CSV table of C-alpha atoms in Angstrom, one decimal:
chain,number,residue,atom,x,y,z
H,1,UNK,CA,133.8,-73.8,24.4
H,2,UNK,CA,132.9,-75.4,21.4
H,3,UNK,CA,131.4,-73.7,18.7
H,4,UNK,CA,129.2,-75.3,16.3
H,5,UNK,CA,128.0,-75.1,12.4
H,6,UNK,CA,124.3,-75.8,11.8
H,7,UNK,CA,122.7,-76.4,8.6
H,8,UNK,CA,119.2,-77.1,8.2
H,9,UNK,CA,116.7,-76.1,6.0
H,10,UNK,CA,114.1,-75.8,8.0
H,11,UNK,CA,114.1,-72.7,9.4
H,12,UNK,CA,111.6,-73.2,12.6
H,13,UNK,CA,113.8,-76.3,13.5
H,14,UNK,CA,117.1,-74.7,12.4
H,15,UNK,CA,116.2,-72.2,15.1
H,16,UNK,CA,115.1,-74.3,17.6
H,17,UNK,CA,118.3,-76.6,18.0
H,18,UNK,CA,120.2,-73.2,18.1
H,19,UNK,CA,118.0,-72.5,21.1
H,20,UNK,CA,118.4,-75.5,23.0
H,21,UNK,CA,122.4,-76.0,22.1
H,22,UNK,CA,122.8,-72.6,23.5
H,23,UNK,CA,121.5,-73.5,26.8
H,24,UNK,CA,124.5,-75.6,27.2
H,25,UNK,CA,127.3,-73.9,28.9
H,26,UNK,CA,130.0,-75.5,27.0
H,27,UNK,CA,128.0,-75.2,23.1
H,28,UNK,CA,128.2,-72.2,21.0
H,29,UNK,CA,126.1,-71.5,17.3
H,30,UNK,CA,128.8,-69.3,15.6
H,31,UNK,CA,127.2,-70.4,11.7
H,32,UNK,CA,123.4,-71.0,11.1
H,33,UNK,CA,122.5,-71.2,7.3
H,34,UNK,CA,119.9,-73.7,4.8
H,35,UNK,CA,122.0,-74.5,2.1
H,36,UNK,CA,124.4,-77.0,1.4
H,37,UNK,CA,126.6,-74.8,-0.5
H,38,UNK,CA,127.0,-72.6,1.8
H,39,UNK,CA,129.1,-74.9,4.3
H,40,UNK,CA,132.0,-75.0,3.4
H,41,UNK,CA,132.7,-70.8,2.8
H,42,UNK,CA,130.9,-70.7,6.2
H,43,UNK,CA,132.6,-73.0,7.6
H,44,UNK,CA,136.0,-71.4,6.5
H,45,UNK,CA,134.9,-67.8,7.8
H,46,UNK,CA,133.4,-68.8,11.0
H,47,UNK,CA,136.3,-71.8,12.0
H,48,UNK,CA,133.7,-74.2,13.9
H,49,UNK,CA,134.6,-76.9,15.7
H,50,UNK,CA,131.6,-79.2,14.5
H,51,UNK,CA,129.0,-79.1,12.0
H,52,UNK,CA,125.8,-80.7,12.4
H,53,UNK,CA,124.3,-81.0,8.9
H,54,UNK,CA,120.9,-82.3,7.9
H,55,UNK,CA,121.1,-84.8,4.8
H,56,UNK,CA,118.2,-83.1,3.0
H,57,UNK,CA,119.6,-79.4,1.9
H,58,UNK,CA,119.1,-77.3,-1.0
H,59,UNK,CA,122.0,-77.5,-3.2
H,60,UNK,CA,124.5,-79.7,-2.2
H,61,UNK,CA,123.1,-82.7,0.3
H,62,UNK,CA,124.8,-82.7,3.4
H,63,UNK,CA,126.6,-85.9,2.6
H,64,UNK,CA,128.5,-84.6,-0.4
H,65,UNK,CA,128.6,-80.6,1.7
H,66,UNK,CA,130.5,-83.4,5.0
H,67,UNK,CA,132.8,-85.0,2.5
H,68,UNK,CA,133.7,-81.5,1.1
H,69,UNK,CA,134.3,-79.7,4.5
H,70,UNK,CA,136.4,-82.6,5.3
H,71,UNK,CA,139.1,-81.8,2.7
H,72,UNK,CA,138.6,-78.0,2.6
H,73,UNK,CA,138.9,-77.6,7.0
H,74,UNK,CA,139.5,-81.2,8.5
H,75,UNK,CA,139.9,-80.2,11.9
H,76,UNK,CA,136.4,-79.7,11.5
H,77,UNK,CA,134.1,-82.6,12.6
H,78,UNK,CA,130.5,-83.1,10.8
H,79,UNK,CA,127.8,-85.0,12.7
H,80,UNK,CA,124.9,-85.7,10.4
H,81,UNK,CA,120.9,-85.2,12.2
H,82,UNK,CA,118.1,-86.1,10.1
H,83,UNK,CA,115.1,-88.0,9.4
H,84,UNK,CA,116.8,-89.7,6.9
H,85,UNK,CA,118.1,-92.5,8.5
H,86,UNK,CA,118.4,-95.2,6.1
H,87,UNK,CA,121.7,-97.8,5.9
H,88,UNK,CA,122.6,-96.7,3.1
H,89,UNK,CA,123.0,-92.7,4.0
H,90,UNK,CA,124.9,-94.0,6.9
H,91,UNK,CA,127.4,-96.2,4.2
H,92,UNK,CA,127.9,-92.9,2.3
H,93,UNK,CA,128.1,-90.1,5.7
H,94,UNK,CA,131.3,-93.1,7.0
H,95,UNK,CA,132.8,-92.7,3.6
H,96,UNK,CA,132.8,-88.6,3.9
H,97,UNK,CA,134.7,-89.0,7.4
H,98,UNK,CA,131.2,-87.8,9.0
H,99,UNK,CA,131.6,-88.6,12.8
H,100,UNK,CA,128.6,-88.4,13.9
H,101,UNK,CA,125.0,-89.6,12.8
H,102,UNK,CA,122.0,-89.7,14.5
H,103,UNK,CA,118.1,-89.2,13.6
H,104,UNK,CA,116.1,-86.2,14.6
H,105,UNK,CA,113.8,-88.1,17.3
H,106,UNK,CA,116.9,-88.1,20.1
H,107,UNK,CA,116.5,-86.2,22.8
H,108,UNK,CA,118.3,-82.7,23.3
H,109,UNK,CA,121.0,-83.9,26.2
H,110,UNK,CA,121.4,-86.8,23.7
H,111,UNK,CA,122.3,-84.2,20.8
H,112,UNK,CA,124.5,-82.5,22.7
H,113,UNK,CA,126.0,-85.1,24.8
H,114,UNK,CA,127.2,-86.3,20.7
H,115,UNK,CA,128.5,-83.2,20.0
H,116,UNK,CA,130.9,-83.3,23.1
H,117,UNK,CA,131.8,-86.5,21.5
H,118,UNK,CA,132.6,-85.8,18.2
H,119,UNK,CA,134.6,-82.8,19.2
H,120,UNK,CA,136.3,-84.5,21.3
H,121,UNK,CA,137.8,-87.0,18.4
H,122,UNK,CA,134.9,-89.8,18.8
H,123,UNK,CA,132.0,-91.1,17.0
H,124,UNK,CA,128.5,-90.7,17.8
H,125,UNK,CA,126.0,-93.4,15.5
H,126,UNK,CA,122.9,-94.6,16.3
H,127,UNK,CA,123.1,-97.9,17.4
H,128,UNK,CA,119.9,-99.5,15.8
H,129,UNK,CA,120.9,-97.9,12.2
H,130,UNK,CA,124.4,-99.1,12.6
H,131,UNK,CA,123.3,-102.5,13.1
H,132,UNK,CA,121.3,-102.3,9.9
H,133,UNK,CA,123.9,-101.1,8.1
H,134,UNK,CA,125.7,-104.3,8.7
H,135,UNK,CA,123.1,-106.5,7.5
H,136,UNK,CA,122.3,-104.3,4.5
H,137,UNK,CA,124.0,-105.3,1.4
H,138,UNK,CA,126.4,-102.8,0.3
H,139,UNK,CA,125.7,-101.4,-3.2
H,140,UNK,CA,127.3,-102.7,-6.9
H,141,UNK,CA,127.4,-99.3,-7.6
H,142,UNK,CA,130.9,-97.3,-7.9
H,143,UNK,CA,130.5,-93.6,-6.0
H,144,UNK,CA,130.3,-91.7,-9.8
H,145,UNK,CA,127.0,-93.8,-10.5
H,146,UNK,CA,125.5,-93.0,-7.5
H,147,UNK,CA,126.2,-89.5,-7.5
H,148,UNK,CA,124.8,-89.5,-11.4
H,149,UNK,CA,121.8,-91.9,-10.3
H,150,UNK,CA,120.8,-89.9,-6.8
H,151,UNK,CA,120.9,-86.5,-9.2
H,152,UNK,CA,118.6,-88.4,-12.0
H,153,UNK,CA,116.3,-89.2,-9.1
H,154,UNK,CA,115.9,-85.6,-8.6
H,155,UNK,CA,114.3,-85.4,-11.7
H,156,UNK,CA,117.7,-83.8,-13.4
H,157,UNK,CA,117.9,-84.8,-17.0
H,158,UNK,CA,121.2,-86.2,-17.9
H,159,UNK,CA,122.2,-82.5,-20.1
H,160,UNK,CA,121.7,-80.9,-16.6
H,161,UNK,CA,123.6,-83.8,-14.5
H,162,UNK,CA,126.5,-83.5,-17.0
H,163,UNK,CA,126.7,-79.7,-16.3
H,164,UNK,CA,126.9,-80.3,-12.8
H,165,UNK,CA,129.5,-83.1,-12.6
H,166,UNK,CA,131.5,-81.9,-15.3
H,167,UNK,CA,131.2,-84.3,-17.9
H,168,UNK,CA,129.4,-85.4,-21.3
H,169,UNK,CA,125.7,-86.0,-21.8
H,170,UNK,CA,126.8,-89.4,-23.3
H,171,UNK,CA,129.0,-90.3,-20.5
H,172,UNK,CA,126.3,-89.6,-18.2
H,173,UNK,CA,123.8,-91.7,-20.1
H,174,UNK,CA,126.4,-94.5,-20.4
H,175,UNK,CA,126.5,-94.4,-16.8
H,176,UNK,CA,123.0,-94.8,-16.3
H,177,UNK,CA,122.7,-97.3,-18.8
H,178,UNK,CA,125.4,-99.3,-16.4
H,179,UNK,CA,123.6,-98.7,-13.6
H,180,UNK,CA,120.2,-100.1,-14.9
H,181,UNK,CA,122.4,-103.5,-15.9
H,182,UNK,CA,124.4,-103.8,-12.9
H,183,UNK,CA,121.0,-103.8,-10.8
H,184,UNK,CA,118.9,-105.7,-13.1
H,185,UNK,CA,116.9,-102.9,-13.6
H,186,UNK,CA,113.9,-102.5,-16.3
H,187,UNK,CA,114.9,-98.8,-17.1
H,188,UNK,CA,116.1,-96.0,-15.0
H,189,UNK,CA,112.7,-95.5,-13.2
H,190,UNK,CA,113.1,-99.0,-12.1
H,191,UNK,CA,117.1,-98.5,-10.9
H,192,UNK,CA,115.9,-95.4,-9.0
H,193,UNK,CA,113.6,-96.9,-7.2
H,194,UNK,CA,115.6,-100.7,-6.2
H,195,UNK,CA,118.4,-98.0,-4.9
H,196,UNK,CA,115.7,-96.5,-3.1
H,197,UNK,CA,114.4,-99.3,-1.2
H,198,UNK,CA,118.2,-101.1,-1.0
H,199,UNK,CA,119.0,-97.9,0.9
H,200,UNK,CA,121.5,-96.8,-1.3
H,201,UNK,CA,120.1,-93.4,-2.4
């Protein structure tokens, strides 16, 4: 049997894909929850064998929420399922040892078909994004800016980023600063948005 995390704020598709896995003889839900932060204390109290984690969660994104399951319980395997299926999101799921990534337009023996993989020690991508991946240019940007540029794009000002990832507000700004040089940006608006469309956010 292999039992299975999900986190996904939606709550009418959260319930759904527990529906269908659980048709599955082999699948079992033993963790169903819509916030990022709550993986990883789940995730410890419930001992799946892989989480399938939507990108786009309240509180911590499931990207950052893979990447910190895979140091607090790494025999756990994360496969990411969303809608957000740009290169870039893939570049940053590979570097948090996510298995698995596929969009949410797959079919359900597809979904579950991936599971069996990942739990199994593979990797389950979707072939068309990896390709893109691959002929996307890989960002200038060092993981810290990113982090500090994706939380600026969430409208946080950088008093409220610097709270979060434990620094100054004028280390934060001199980050952003560097960001807006190292992409040729006008101002930050303008950085934001050439991440944006670069795939990199």
């Amino acid at each position: 049997m292999i039992n299975i995390l999900i986190a996904e704020d939606m709550h009418v598709l959260r319930r759904a894909l527990v529906a269908l896995l659980e048709l599955e003889d082999d699948l079992r839900v033993v963790a169903e929850l819509g916030s990022g932060d709550d993986v990883v204390p789940r995730a410890l109290a419930t001992n799946p064998d892989v989480a399938v984690l939507d990108i786009d969660l309240p509180g911590l994104d499931g990207i950052s929420a893979a990447a910190a399951l895979h140091t607090a319980a790494p025999h756990c395997r994360t496969l990411i399922l969303t809608s957000l299926g740009r290169p870039g999101n893939l570049r940053r799921a590979m570097s948090a040892q996510v298995a698995g990534f596929l969009l949410k337009d797959i079919e359900p023996a597809q979904l579950a078909a991936a599971i069996r993989t990942v739990a199994a020690g593979g990797r389950a991508v979707d072939p068309v994004l990896a390709l893109a991946a691959l002929d996307t240019e890989a960002t200038p940007l060092t993981s810290r800016e990113l982090e500090v540029l994706r939380l600026a794009a969430e409208g946080a000002e950088a008093r409220q980023i610097a709270a979060k990832l434990f620094l100054s507000a004028g280390t934060v700004r001199n980050y952003l600063t560097t960001v807006v040089s190292k992409l040729n940006a006008r101002n930050r608006v303008d950085a934001i948005r050439i991440a944006r469309e670069a795939g990199w956010l």
